[in-house]
Amino acid sequence: MENEKLVNENFIHRFIKEDIAEGGDYYGKTVHTRFPPEPNGYLHIGHAKAVCVDFGTAEKFGGLCNLRMDDTNPTKEDVEYVDAIKEDIKWLGFDWDDRFYYASDYFEQMYGFAVELIKKGLAYVCELTGEQMREYRGDLSTPAKSPYRDRPVEESLDLFKRMRDGEFEDGRMTLRAKIDLASGNFAMRDPVIYRINHMSHHRTGDKWCIYPMYDFAHPIEDALEGITHSLCTLEFEAHRPLYDWVVDNITAPVKPRQIEFARLGINHTVMSKRKLRRLVEENFVSGWDDPRMPTLCGMRRRGYTPESIRGFTDQIGVSKVNSTVEYSFLEHCLRDDLNERAARAMAVLDPVKLVITNYPEGQTEEFEIENHPNHPEMETRKVTFSRELFIESTDFMEEPFKKYQRLYPGNEVRIKSAYIVKCTGCKKDEDGNVVEVYAEYDPETRGGNTPDGRKVRGTIHWVNANDCVDAEIRLYDNLFTVEEPDAAEGDFTEYINPESLVVLENCKLEKSLLNAKPEDRFQFMRQGYFCVDSKDSSEDRLVFNRAVGLKDSFKKN
Ligand code: ATP
Ligand code: MG
């Protein structure tokens, strides 16, 4: 390990390095981490950060990382979430091998450890109601209290067993750890470690009617799996003494170390699963995988690559201070990746017909165009040219503004990789809308070159009207109009951007795109990066999502 060069070293890596060095608490041990999602929703980009930290740290130290469904809360959740979580982690490029676990598989052991604590005089059954417990919680100068604290061990053992046997209704009593009612850390004021809840669990069914609290369950799960480093987000920092207390006071096989890092927040979106679920259930979006969602399945559908997301989490780094990252930075990382990876193609989003009046009717010629300017191995494709093309309607102006270099009567423009054409005019309908643009081509300029060296400033993209493919293209913008929908006044759904989805139904694509497969990504010249929609696109009707535009709005400080 000494020779191992740690790139991108962060504070977690430094802690672990010390721990596994000679004299450290984990000297000679394999670094072992875990990612513990609650299977009650889909993973989002915040989870991706945790996945990268958990799996990435293990990878860095040649260690192991478990995938554990943290399902100690009784619910009747679908396996849908479990499967989706696995798929997303695999997609990101991480592998838990055969180490896939459910926290609910440890319920019996957890129960055993609770009994052990009672026997040691370190836990007791408390009959305060929730309301009373809040009332007796105390404050910084007043300790909490419970009249049940000194109840005999035998009595607690008996009651705890009867709690398990279903004798009492929800909320009637709890099991509390006996720690310190006067602690300045309220998490240590005899926290509840078991509660009664007569609710079916998606895996254990009705076997249990008492369930362990997170702060008790999590350290046990970690210890049972031999986790050495339990990496979690900052909100658990104040709970670390309790985490340590639990592993110190049960006969745990190992003592894991909890290290906290900052949660990821991104502006113009929300990240809590509860809010994401509302967006889905109240039909503000089309589903968890709506391309506007910050979920991994949504981002994948939008066109994000695993590499762009891993690059993003690498670059934002790991720290102890919660902060909000700009959405535009995420887009910047995607653009960086797709610029290298995506094949180039031409698509016209808002078409108008361009007629080359001096080009022979019925004639077609072919041009061979490279798929990527920097990657000859990505080979070439053929595009055809004929008398009638489609161009963007914004690439023609009858009366150009100053510095406009595209088509206007009398001006020469390069039809990308084909010819130089000179605009001769247009035809308009009764309302004055341009329905056709006219131009003449210069046969001497095949390939778009000017043999006489004359300057042609504008270059526009196009498709052949004879063989182009119709498609629907979906343009996306921020899902929320405000930077911090979580912090805005009123309900966050009031701030949904009505223009977050714009559907263009009449787009024209070059013929080669007929071969595009779901999730294929392209750079459409002058337009941005686009991805074939994995759900709605079919051979009969191609649907593309704009992953990100070409212009980078991320400002480096
Ligand atoms: P949410 O509030 O979105 O429901 P959660 O923390 O309840 O998130 P879990 O399924 O419990 O969701 O999360 C699994 C792991 O992912 C936890 O270790 C958690 O700390 C981490 N995690 C969740 N959200 C973020 C985030 N925004 N940034 C970094 N890590 C996160
Ligand atoms: Mg949680």
Coordinates of C-alpha atoms and ligand atoms in Angstrom, one line a residue:
M1 CA 0.0 0.0 0.0
E2 CA 2.9 2.3 0.7
N3 CA 3.8 2.5 -3.0
E4 CA 0.3 3.2 -4.0
K5 CA 0.0 6.7 -5.4
L6 CA -3.3 8.1 -4.4
V7 CA -4.6 10.6 -6.9
N8 CA -7.3 13.0 -5.9
E9 CA -6.7 12.4 -2.3
N10 CA -9.3 13.7 0.0
F11 CA -9.7 13.9 3.8
I12 CA -11.4 10.5 3.9
H13 CA -8.5 8.9 2.1
R14 CA -6.1 10.6 4.5
F15 CA -8.0 9.2 7.5
I16 CA -8.1 5.7 6.0
K17 CA -4.4 5.8 5.2
E18 CA -3.6 6.6 8.9
D19 CA -6.0 3.8 10.0
I20 CA -4.4 1.1 7.9
A21 CA -0.8 2.2 8.5
E22 CA 1.3 0.4 11.1
G23 CA -0.1 1.3 14.5
G24 CA -3.5 2.3 13.1
D25 CA -6.8 0.7 14.2
Y26 CA -7.2 -1.2 10.9
Y27 CA -3.6 -2.1 10.3
G28 CA -3.4 -5.2 8.0
K29 CA -7.2 -5.1 7.3
T30 CA -8.9 -4.8 3.9
V31 CA -10.7 -1.5 3.6
H32 CA -14.4 -2.3 3.4
T33 CA -17.1 0.2 2.8
R34 CA -20.8 0.0 1.8
F35 CA -23.5 1.9 0.0
P36 CA -26.8 1.7 2.0
P37 CA -29.7 3.1 0.0
E38 CA -33.2 2.9 1.4
P39 CA -35.2 1.2 -1.4
N40 CA -38.0 3.7 -1.4
G41 CA -37.2 5.6 -4.6
Y42 CA -34.8 5.9 -7.4
L43 CA -31.2 7.0 -7.1
H44 CA -30.5 10.6 -7.8
I45 CA -27.3 12.5 -8.6
G46 CA -26.8 13.1 -4.8
H47 CA -26.7 9.3 -4.3
A48 CA -24.3 9.1 -7.3
K49 CA -21.9 11.1 -5.2
A50 CA -22.2 8.7 -2.3
V51 CA -21.9 5.7 -4.6
C52 CA -18.7 7.2 -6.0
V53 CA -17.3 8.0 -2.5
D54 CA -18.2 4.5 -1.2
F55 CA -17.2 2.4 -4.1
G56 CA -14.5 4.8 -5.2
T57 CA -12.8 4.8 -1.8
A58 CA -12.8 1.0 -1.7
E59 CA -11.4 0.8 -5.2
K60 CA -8.6 3.3 -4.3
F61 CA -7.4 1.1 -1.5
G62 CA -7.9 -2.2 -3.2
G63 CA -10.8 -2.9 -0.8
L64 CA -14.4 -4.0 -1.0
C65 CA -17.7 -2.2 -1.1
N66 CA -21.0 -3.8 -0.2
L67 CA -24.4 -2.9 -1.6
R68 CA -27.0 -3.0 1.2
M69 CA -30.7 -2.2 1.0
D70 CA -31.3 -0.3 4.1
D71 CA -34.9 -1.5 4.6
T72 CA -35.4 -1.4 8.3
N73 CA -38.4 0.8 7.9
P74 CA -41.5 -1.4 7.3
T75 CA -43.0 -0.7 3.9
K76 CA -44.5 -2.6 1.1
E77 CA -42.2 -1.3 -1.5
D78 CA -41.8 -2.8 -4.9
V79 CA -38.8 -4.8 -6.0
E80 CA -38.9 -2.2 -8.7
Y81 CA -36.8 0.2 -6.6
V82 CA -34.3 -2.5 -5.7
D83 CA -33.8 -3.5 -9.3
A84 CA -33.5 0.1 -10.5
I85 CA -30.9 0.9 -7.8
K86 CA -28.8 -2.1 -8.9
E87 CA -29.1 -1.1 -12.5
D88 CA -28.1 2.5 -11.8
I89 CA -25.0 1.5 -9.8
K90 CA -23.9 -1.0 -12.5
W91 CA -24.4 1.7 -15.1
L92 CA -22.2 4.0 -13.2
G93 CA -19.5 1.3 -13.5
F94 CA -19.4 -0.1 -10.0
D95 CA -19.6 -3.7 -8.9
W96 CA -20.5 -5.2 -5.5
D97 CA -19.8 -8.7 -6.7
D98 CA -21.7 -11.1 -4.5
R99 CA -21.9 -8.7 -1.6
F100 CA -25.6 -7.7 -1.9
Y101 CA -27.5 -7.5 1.4
Y102 CA -30.7 -6.5 3.0
A103 CA -30.6 -4.8 6.5
S104 CA -33.9 -6.6 7.2
D105 CA -31.9 -10.0 7.1
Y106 CA -30.3 -8.9 10.4
F107 CA -33.5 -8.3 12.4
E108 CA -33.0 -11.4 14.5
Q109 CA -29.4 -10.4 15.3
M110 CA -30.5 -6.9 16.1
Y111 CA -33.1 -8.2 18.4
G112 CA -30.4 -10.3 20.1
F113 CA -28.1 -7.3 20.5
A114 CA -31.0 -5.3 22.1
V115 CA -31.5 -8.1 24.6
E116 CA -27.8 -8.1 25.3
L117 CA -28.0 -4.3 26.1
I118 CA -31.0 -4.8 28.4
K119 CA -29.1 -7.6 30.2
K120 CA -26.1 -5.4 30.7
G121 CA -28.4 -2.7 32.1
L122 CA -27.8 -0.5 29.1
A123 CA -31.4 -0.5 27.7
Y124 CA -34.9 -0.3 29.2
V125 CA -38.5 -0.4 28.1
C126 CA -40.0 3.0 28.4
E127 CA -43.7 3.7 28.5
L128 CA -43.6 7.5 27.8
T129 CA -45.8 8.4 24.9
G130 CA -44.1 10.3 22.0
E131 CA -45.6 13.5 23.3
Q132 CA -44.4 12.9 26.8
M133 CA -41.0 12.1 25.6
R134 CA -40.8 15.4 23.8
E135 CA -42.0 17.1 26.9
Y136 CA -39.4 15.4 29.1
R137 CA -36.6 15.9 26.6
G138 CA -35.1 18.8 28.6
D139 CA -32.9 21.5 27.3
L140 CA -29.2 22.4 27.5
S141 CA -29.5 23.2 31.2
T142 CA -32.2 20.6 32.1
P143 CA -31.6 16.9 31.7
A144 CA -34.2 14.7 30.1
K145 CA -36.2 12.3 32.3
S146 CA -38.0 9.0 32.2
P147 CA -39.7 7.4 35.2
Y148 CA -39.0 4.0 33.6
R149 CA -35.2 4.3 33.5
D150 CA -34.5 2.3 36.6
R151 CA -37.0 -0.4 35.9
P152 CA -35.4 -3.9 36.7
V153 CA -33.7 -5.7 33.9
E154 CA -36.1 -8.7 34.2
E155 CA -39.0 -6.4 33.7
S156 CA -37.6 -4.8 30.6
L157 CA -36.7 -8.2 29.2
D158 CA -40.2 -9.4 29.7
L159 CA -41.8 -6.3 28.2
F160 CA -39.5 -6.3 25.3
K161 CA -40.3 -9.9 24.5
R162 CA -44.0 -9.1 24.8
M163 CA -43.5 -6.1 22.5
R164 CA -42.1 -8.5 19.9
D165 CA -45.0 -10.9 20.5
G166 CA -47.4 -8.2 19.5
E167 CA -49.1 -7.7 22.8
F168 CA -49.0 -3.9 22.6
E169 CA -50.3 -1.4 20.1
D170 CA -48.2 1.1 18.2
G171 CA -46.5 3.8 20.3
R172 CA -47.5 2.1 23.6
M173 CA -43.8 1.6 24.6
T174 CA -40.3 1.8 23.2
L175 CA -36.9 0.4 24.0
R176 CA -34.4 3.0 24.9
A177 CA -30.7 2.9 25.2
K178 CA -29.5 3.9 28.7
I179 CA -26.8 6.4 28.0
D180 CA -26.9 9.9 29.5
L181 CA -30.0 12.0 30.1
A182 CA -27.9 15.1 30.6
S183 CA -25.8 14.8 27.5
G184 CA -25.2 18.0 25.6
N185 CA -25.7 15.9 22.5
F186 CA -29.5 15.2 22.4
A187 CA -28.9 12.1 20.3
M188 CA -27.3 10.6 23.5
R189 CA -30.2 11.3 25.8
D190 CA -31.4 7.7 26.1
P191 CA -32.4 7.5 22.4
V192 CA -35.2 5.2 21.3
I193 CA -33.7 2.1 19.7
Y194 CA -36.9 0.0 19.0
R195 CA -40.4 1.0 18.4
I196 CA -43.7 -0.8 17.9
N197 CA -45.1 -0.7 14.4
H198 CA -47.8 -3.2 13.3
M199 CA -47.0 -2.8 9.6
S200 CA -46.0 -5.4 7.0
H201 CA -42.5 -5.3 5.8
H202 CA -41.7 -5.9 2.1
R203 CA -39.5 -8.8 2.9
T204 CA -40.3 -10.0 6.4
G205 CA -44.0 -9.6 6.0
D206 CA -45.8 -9.7 9.4
K207 CA -43.0 -11.5 11.2
W208 CA -42.1 -8.4 13.1
C209 CA -44.1 -5.7 14.8
I210 CA -41.1 -4.0 16.4
Y211 CA -38.5 -2.3 14.3
P212 CA -35.1 -1.0 15.1
M213 CA -34.3 2.7 14.8
Y214 CA -31.7 3.8 12.2
D215 CA -29.1 4.8 14.8
F216 CA -29.2 1.4 16.4
A217 CA -29.6 -0.6 13.3
H218 CA -27.0 1.0 11.1
P219 CA -23.9 0.4 13.2
I220 CA -25.0 -3.2 13.7
E221 CA -25.4 -3.7 9.9
D222 CA -22.0 -2.3 9.4
A223 CA -20.4 -4.4 12.1
L224 CA -22.0 -7.6 10.9
E225 CA -20.7 -7.1 7.4
G226 CA -17.2 -6.3 8.6
I227 CA -17.3 -2.8 7.3
T228 CA -14.1 -0.9 8.4
H229 CA -15.2 2.5 7.2
S230 CA -18.8 3.6 7.2
L231 CA -18.9 6.7 5.0
C232 CA -22.1 8.8 5.4
T233 CA -23.4 12.3 5.0
L234 CA -22.9 15.2 7.4
E235 CA -26.3 15.0 9.1
F236 CA -25.1 11.9 10.9
E237 CA -22.1 13.6 12.5
A238 CA -23.9 14.4 15.8
H239 CA -25.0 10.7 15.8
R240 CA -21.5 9.4 15.6
P241 CA -21.1 9.1 19.5
L242 CA -24.3 6.9 19.4
Y243 CA -22.9 4.9 16.5
D244 CA -19.7 4.3 18.5
W245 CA -21.7 3.6 21.7
V246 CA -23.7 0.8 20.0
V247 CA -20.6 -1.0 18.6
D248 CA -18.7 -0.6 21.8
N249 CA -21.5 -2.1 23.9
I250 CA -22.5 -5.1 21.9
T251 CA -20.3 -8.1 21.1
A252 CA -19.6 -6.8 17.6
P253 CA -17.3 -8.7 15.4
V254 CA -15.5 -5.6 14.2
K255 CA -15.6 -1.9 15.1
P256 CA -16.4 0.2 12.0
R257 CA -15.4 3.8 11.9
Q258 CA -18.0 6.4 10.7
I259 CA -16.7 9.3 8.6
E260 CA -19.0 12.0 7.4
F261 CA -18.8 14.0 4.2
A262 CA -21.0 16.8 2.7
R263 CA -24.2 16.2 0.9
L264 CA -24.4 17.3 -2.7
G265 CA -27.0 19.9 -3.6
I266 CA -27.5 21.3 -7.1
N267 CA -29.3 24.5 -7.9
H268 CA -32.6 24.7 -9.9
T269 CA -33.6 21.3 -8.8
V270 CA -34.8 19.3 -5.7
M271 CA -33.1 16.2 -4.5
S272 CA -35.1 14.7 -1.7
K273 CA -36.9 11.5 -2.7
R274 CA -40.1 12.7 -1.0
K275 CA -40.2 15.7 -3.3
L276 CA -39.1 13.7 -6.4
R277 CA -41.9 11.3 -5.6
R278 CA -44.4 14.2 -5.5
L279 CA -43.3 15.4 -8.9
V280 CA -44.0 11.9 -10.2
E281 CA -47.2 11.2 -8.4
E282 CA -48.7 14.6 -9.1
N283 CA -47.8 14.3 -12.8
F284 CA -45.5 17.3 -13.0
V285 CA -43.1 15.0 -14.8
S286 CA -43.7 11.9 -16.8
G287 CA -42.0 9.5 -14.3
W288 CA -38.9 8.9 -12.3
D289 CA -37.0 8.7 -15.6
D290 CA -38.3 12.0 -17.0
P291 CA -35.2 13.5 -18.6
R292 CA -35.7 16.6 -16.4
M293 CA -35.4 14.7 -13.2
P294 CA -32.1 14.6 -11.3
T295 CA -32.5 10.8 -11.0
L296 CA -29.8 8.7 -12.6
C297 CA -32.4 7.0 -14.8
G298 CA -33.7 10.4 -15.9
M299 CA -30.2 11.7 -16.6
R300 CA -29.4 8.5 -18.5
R301 CA -32.4 9.0 -20.6
R302 CA -31.5 12.6 -21.1
G303 CA -28.1 11.6 -22.5
Y304 CA -25.8 11.7 -19.5
T305 CA -22.9 9.2 -19.7
P306 CA -21.6 7.4 -16.6
E307 CA -18.2 8.9 -17.3
S308 CA -19.6 12.5 -17.2
I309 CA -21.3 11.8 -13.8
R310 CA -18.2 10.2 -12.4
G311 CA -16.1 13.1 -13.7
F312 CA -18.5 15.5 -12.1
T313 CA -18.3 13.8 -8.7
D314 CA -14.5 13.7 -9.0
Q315 CA -14.3 17.3 -9.7
I316 CA -16.6 18.6 -7.1
G317 CA -14.6 16.6 -4.6
V318 CA -15.4 15.6 -1.0
S319 CA -15.5 18.0 1.8
K320 CA -17.0 18.6 5.2
V321 CA -19.0 21.7 4.2
N322 CA -22.4 21.3 2.5
S323 CA -22.6 23.3 -0.6
T324 CA -24.7 23.7 -3.7
V325 CA -23.1 23.1 -7.0
E326 CA -24.4 24.9 -10.1
Y327 CA -26.4 22.8 -12.5
S328 CA -24.4 24.4 -15.3
F329 CA -21.3 22.6 -13.9
L330 CA -23.0 19.3 -14.4
E331 CA -23.8 20.3 -17.9
H332 CA -20.2 21.4 -18.4
C333 CA -19.0 18.0 -17.4
L334 CA -21.4 16.3 -19.8
R335 CA -20.4 18.6 -22.7
D336 CA -16.8 17.8 -22.0
D337 CA -17.4 14.1 -22.2
L338 CA -19.8 14.1 -25.2
N339 CA -17.5 16.4 -27.2
E340 CA -15.0 13.5 -27.3
R341 CA -17.5 10.7 -27.5
A342 CA -20.5 11.8 -29.6
A343 CA -20.6 11.3 -33.4
R344 CA -21.5 14.4 -35.4
A345 CA -24.6 14.6 -37.5
M346 CA -26.9 17.2 -39.0
A347 CA -30.5 17.8 -37.9
V348 CA -32.8 20.7 -38.7
L349 CA -35.0 21.6 -35.7
D350 CA -37.2 24.3 -37.3
P351 CA -37.1 23.6 -41.0
V352 CA -37.7 25.8 -44.0
K353 CA -37.1 24.5 -47.6
L354 CA -34.1 25.8 -49.5
V355 CA -34.3 25.3 -53.3
I356 CA -31.1 25.4 -55.3
T357 CA -32.6 26.7 -58.5
N358 CA -29.7 26.0 -60.8
Y359 CA -29.1 22.4 -59.5
P360 CA -30.5 19.8 -62.0
E361 CA -33.9 18.4 -61.0
G362 CA -33.8 14.7 -60.2
Q363 CA -30.0 14.7 -59.5
T364 CA -28.5 13.5 -56.3
E365 CA -24.9 13.4 -55.2
E366 CA -23.2 11.9 -52.2
F367 CA -20.7 13.4 -49.8
E368 CA -18.6 11.5 -47.4
I369 CA -18.4 13.2 -44.0
E370 CA -16.3 12.3 -41.0
N371 CA -18.2 11.3 -37.9
H372 CA -15.8 13.1 -35.6
P373 CA -13.2 15.7 -36.4
N374 CA -10.7 14.3 -33.9
H375 CA -11.4 10.6 -34.1
P376 CA -10.8 9.1 -37.6
E377 CA -11.5 5.7 -36.1
M378 CA -15.1 6.8 -35.8
E379 CA -15.1 6.6 -39.6
T380 CA -17.3 8.5 -42.0
R381 CA -20.9 8.5 -43.2
K382 CA -22.6 9.4 -46.4
V383 CA -25.0 12.3 -46.8
T384 CA -26.8 13.1 -50.0
F385 CA -27.4 16.4 -51.7
S386 CA -30.1 17.4 -54.1
R387 CA -32.0 20.4 -55.5
E388 CA -34.2 20.7 -52.4
L389 CA -32.8 20.9 -48.9
F390 CA -34.1 21.8 -45.4
I391 CA -32.3 24.4 -43.4
E392 CA -33.1 26.2 -40.1
S393 CA -35.6 28.9 -40.7
T394 CA -33.4 31.2 -38.6
D395 CA -30.6 30.8 -41.2
F396 CA -32.5 33.0 -43.6
M397 CA -33.4 36.7 -43.1
E398 CA -35.0 38.7 -45.9
E399 CA -33.7 41.8 -44.2
P400 CA -30.6 40.9 -42.2
F401 CA -29.5 42.6 -39.1
K402 CA -26.0 44.0 -38.9
K403 CA -23.3 41.3 -38.9
Y404 CA -25.8 38.6 -39.9
Q405 CA -23.7 36.2 -42.1
R406 CA -26.2 33.6 -43.1
L407 CA -28.6 33.5 -46.0
Y408 CA -30.1 36.8 -47.2
P409 CA -30.6 38.0 -50.8
G410 CA -27.2 38.5 -52.4
N411 CA -25.1 36.7 -49.7
E412 CA -23.0 33.6 -50.1
V413 CA -23.1 30.9 -47.5
R414 CA -21.4 27.5 -47.2
I415 CA -23.7 24.5 -47.1
K416 CA -21.6 22.4 -44.8
S417 CA -19.3 20.0 -46.7
A418 CA -21.3 20.4 -49.9
Y419 CA -21.3 23.7 -51.9
I420 CA -21.2 27.4 -51.6
V421 CA -24.6 28.9 -52.5
K422 CA -25.8 32.5 -53.1
C423 CA -29.2 33.5 -51.9
T424 CA -31.5 34.8 -54.5
G425 CA -34.7 35.4 -52.6
C426 CA -37.7 33.7 -51.0
K427 CA -41.4 32.9 -51.3
K428 CA -43.9 34.0 -48.7
D429 CA -47.4 33.0 -47.8
E430 CA -50.4 35.4 -47.4
D431 CA -49.3 36.1 -43.8
G432 CA -45.8 37.0 -44.8
N433 CA -44.2 33.9 -43.5
V434 CA -41.3 32.6 -45.5
V435 CA -42.2 29.2 -47.0
E436 CA -39.2 28.7 -49.4
V437 CA -35.8 30.2 -49.7
Y438 CA -34.0 30.3 -53.1
A439 CA -30.3 30.1 -53.9
E440 CA -27.9 29.2 -56.7
Y441 CA -24.9 27.0 -56.1
D442 CA -21.4 27.4 -57.5
P443 CA -20.4 24.0 -59.1
E444 CA -16.7 25.0 -58.6
T445 CA -17.1 24.8 -54.8
R446 CA -17.7 21.1 -54.3
G447 CA -17.0 20.1 -50.7
G448 CA -17.5 23.7 -49.6
N449 CA -14.1 25.0 -50.8
T450 CA -13.6 28.1 -52.8
P451 CA -10.8 27.5 -55.4
D452 CA -10.4 31.2 -55.9
G453 CA -9.9 31.7 -52.1
R454 CA -12.8 34.1 -51.7
K455 CA -14.1 34.4 -48.2
V456 CA -17.4 32.9 -47.2
R457 CA -18.2 33.6 -43.6
G458 CA -21.3 31.7 -42.8
T459 CA -21.6 27.9 -42.7
I460 CA -25.0 26.3 -42.2
H461 CA -26.2 22.8 -41.6
W462 CA -28.8 21.1 -43.7
V463 CA -30.5 17.9 -44.7
N464 CA -31.6 16.6 -48.1
A465 CA -35.4 17.1 -48.4
N466 CA -35.6 13.9 -50.5
D467 CA -34.4 11.4 -48.0
C468 CA -34.3 13.1 -44.6
V469 CA -36.1 11.5 -41.7
D470 CA -38.8 13.1 -39.6
A471 CA -38.3 13.2 -35.9
E472 CA -39.5 14.7 -32.7
I473 CA -37.0 16.5 -30.6
R474 CA -37.5 17.4 -27.0
L475 CA -35.7 20.4 -25.6
Y476 CA -35.2 20.7 -21.9
D477 CA -34.5 23.5 -19.5
N478 CA -34.2 23.8 -15.7
L479 CA -37.1 22.1 -14.0
F480 CA -37.4 25.0 -11.6
T481 CA -37.3 28.7 -12.3
V482 CA -35.7 29.6 -9.0
E483 CA -32.2 28.5 -7.9
E484 CA -33.3 27.1 -4.6
P485 CA -36.8 25.6 -4.9
D486 CA -36.3 24.0 -1.5
A487 CA -35.9 27.4 0.2
A488 CA -38.5 29.3 -1.8
E489 CA -41.6 30.6 -0.2
G490 CA -44.7 28.3 -0.5
D491 CA -44.7 24.9 -2.1
F492 CA -41.8 24.0 -4.3
T493 CA -44.1 22.9 -7.1
E494 CA -45.2 26.5 -7.7
Y495 CA -41.8 27.1 -9.2
I496 CA -41.8 24.5 -11.9
N497 CA -40.6 26.0 -15.1
P498 CA -43.4 25.8 -17.7
E499 CA -40.8 25.9 -20.4
S500 CA -38.7 23.0 -19.0
L501 CA -40.0 20.9 -21.8
V502 CA -40.5 22.1 -25.4
V503 CA -41.5 19.5 -27.9
L504 CA -40.6 20.1 -31.6
E505 CA -42.5 17.7 -33.8
N506 CA -41.4 18.6 -37.2
C507 CA -37.7 18.1 -37.2
K508 CA -35.7 16.8 -40.1
L509 CA -32.7 14.6 -39.6
E510 CA -30.1 13.3 -42.0
K511 CA -30.8 9.8 -43.3
S512 CA -27.9 8.1 -41.4
L513 CA -29.7 8.7 -38.1
L514 CA -32.3 6.1 -39.1
N515 CA -29.8 3.6 -37.8
A516 CA -29.6 5.3 -34.4
K517 CA -30.4 3.1 -31.4
P518 CA -32.0 4.0 -28.1
E519 CA -29.5 5.9 -25.9
D520 CA -27.1 6.7 -28.9
R521 CA -25.8 10.2 -28.5
F522 CA -24.9 12.7 -31.2
Q523 CA -23.7 16.2 -31.6
F524 CA -26.1 17.9 -33.9
M525 CA -24.0 20.5 -35.7
R526 CA -24.6 24.0 -34.2
Q527 CA -27.4 22.6 -31.9
G528 CA -26.0 20.6 -29.1
Y529 CA -25.9 17.0 -27.9
F530 CA -28.9 14.8 -28.4
C531 CA -29.8 11.3 -27.3
V532 CA -32.3 8.9 -28.8
D533 CA -35.1 8.5 -26.2
S534 CA -35.0 5.1 -24.7
K535 CA -38.7 4.9 -24.1
D536 CA -40.7 6.7 -26.8
S537 CA -38.4 6.4 -29.9
S538 CA -39.2 3.8 -32.4
E539 CA -38.3 2.9 -36.0
D540 CA -41.4 4.6 -37.2
R541 CA -41.0 7.7 -35.1
L542 CA -37.6 8.8 -33.9
V543 CA -37.6 10.8 -30.7
F544 CA -34.5 12.6 -29.5
N545 CA -33.8 14.4 -26.2
R546 CA -31.5 17.4 -26.1
A547 CA -29.0 16.4 -23.4
V548 CA -27.3 19.8 -23.4
G549 CA -26.7 22.7 -25.7
L550 CA -23.4 23.6 -27.1
K551 CA -22.9 26.9 -25.3
D552 CA -21.2 26.6 -22.0
S553 CA -22.9 28.8 -19.4
F554 CA -20.6 27.6 -16.6
K555 CA -18.5 30.4 -15.3
K556 CA -15.2 29.4 -13.9
N557 CA -14.3 31.6 -10.9
Ligands
ATP1 P1 -33.3 11.5 0.3 O1 -33.3 12.6 1.3 O2 -33.1 11.9 -1.1 O3 -34.4 10.5 0.5 P2 -31.7 9.7 1.8 O4 -30.4 10.1 2.5 O5 -32.8 9.5 2.7 O6 -31.9 10.7 0.7 P3 -30.9 7.0 1.3 O7 -31.4 6.0 0.4 O8 -31.0 6.8 2.7 O9 -31.5 8.4 0.9 O10 -29.4 7.3 0.8 C1 -28.4 6.4 0.6 C2 -27.0 7.0 0.8 O11 -26.9 8.1 -0.1 C3 -26.8 7.5 2.2 O12 -25.6 7.1 2.7 C4 -26.9 9.0 2.0 O13 -26.1 9.7 2.9 C5 -26.4 9.2 0.6 N1 -27.0 10.4 0.0 C6 -28.3 10.7 -0.1 N2 -28.5 11.9 -0.7 C7 -27.3 12.4 -0.9 C8 -26.8 13.7 -1.4 N3 -27.6 14.6 -1.8 N4 -25.4 13.8 -1.4 C9 -24.6 12.9 -1.0 N5 -25.0 11.7 -0.5 C10 -26.3 11.5 -0.5
MG2 MG -32.4 8.0 4.3

